[in-house]
Amino acid sequence: MAEIYDCTDPEGRTAGLDAAAEAIAAGRLVLLPTDTVYGVAADAFSPNAVTRLLAAKNRGRGMPVPVLIGEASTLAGLVLQTPPAATALAQAFWPGGLTLVVEHAPSLAWDLGDAEGTVAVRLPDDELTRDLLRRTGPLAVSSANRSGRPAATTAQEAAEQLGEHAAVVLDGGPRADSAASTIVDCTGPVPRVLRVGAIPVDRLRDAVPELTD
């Protein structure tokens, strides 16, 4: 069973971040808070770790795992060219509940599922998770629940569902907003909303008027 670290306490936070970074480097899974719900994280560049994540969730490769980054500038390193719409949306809503689907650079050595050359990227509005991401680099992160079960809004709920598969749980307190992120596909000539979530479409259109849903 995973060890739970109380990250609302400064000492627990330091110890938890150290343990989580070590676990990620070893190809193991970590349960952590985001600004939406709790997530299960793996090294995005370790196919074996991502496979463990999918198996823990009982999820197939047909639903590729999104990637969280610790700084907006990291996005440029994951793509050959950042679409102007993605840049505008990131500037308006990152960090926050917006996931952008972009074409990733072919040179990246990762396997996130059957993504057909694309990756879903988000910069979460959670300082604890961003601190971990600054240590580890991009992480493959999905909601910390078995497929078909409710998303976890506390560390305890995440541990009950996936704790047996993870090495570390970072407890950042309850998540008040259980809304999933809004997903926008920026791979085509016109950005398209794939899922409405934390950010409503009318706010997205304030930044990118041509967006479709």
mmCIF file with all atom_site columns, C-alpha atoms in Angstrom, residues 11 42 54 105 112 126 131 143 145 155 165 192:
data_model
loop_
_atom_site.group_PDB
_atom_site.id
_atom_site.type_symbol
_atom_site.label_atom_id
_atom_site.label_alt_id
_atom_site.label_comp_id
_atom_site.label_asym_id
_atom_site.label_entity_id
_atom_site.label_seq_id
_atom_site.pdbx_PDB_ins_code
_atom_site.Cartn_x
_atom_site.Cartn_y
_atom_site.Cartn_z
_atom_site.occupancy
_atom_site.B_iso_or_equiv
_atom_site.pdbx_formal_charge
_atom_site.auth_seq_id
_atom_site.auth_comp_id
_atom_site.auth_asym_id
_atom_site.auth_atom_id
_atom_site.pdbx_PDB_model_num
ATOM 1  C CA . GLU A 1 11  ? 7.920   18.835 6.791   1.00 0.00 ? 11  GLU A CA 1
ATOM 2  C CA . ALA A 1 42  ? 3.689   8.254  -13.981 1.00 0.00 ? 42  ALA A CA 1
ATOM 3  C CA . LEU A 1 54  ? -3.417  2.160  -17.484 1.00 0.00 ? 54  LEU A CA 1
ATOM 4  C CA . ALA A 1 105 ? 7.265   16.281 -31.725 1.00 0.00 ? 105 ALA A CA 1
ATOM 5  C CA . LEU A 1 112 ? 0.824   7.390  -23.860 1.00 0.00 ? 112 LEU A CA 1
ATOM 6  C CA . ASP A 1 126 ? -1.825  23.505 -7.904  1.00 0.00 ? 126 ASP A CA 1
ATOM 7  C CA . ASP A 1 131 ? 6.632   21.654 -7.492  1.00 0.00 ? 131 ASP A CA 1
ATOM 8  C CA . SER A 1 143 ? -7.836  10.864 -12.574 1.00 0.00 ? 143 SER A CA 1
ATOM 9  C CA . ASN A 1 145 ? -10.048 6.280  -9.925  1.00 0.00 ? 145 ASN A CA 1
ATOM 10 C CA . ALA A 1 155 ? -6.221  11.655 -0.871  1.00 0.00 ? 155 ALA A CA 1
ATOM 11 C CA . HIS A 1 165 ? -0.837  0.251  -7.241  1.00 0.00 ? 165 HIS A CA 1
ATOM 12 C CA . ARG A 1 192 ? -12.554 22.498 -31.357 1.00 0.00 ? 192 ARG A CA 1
#
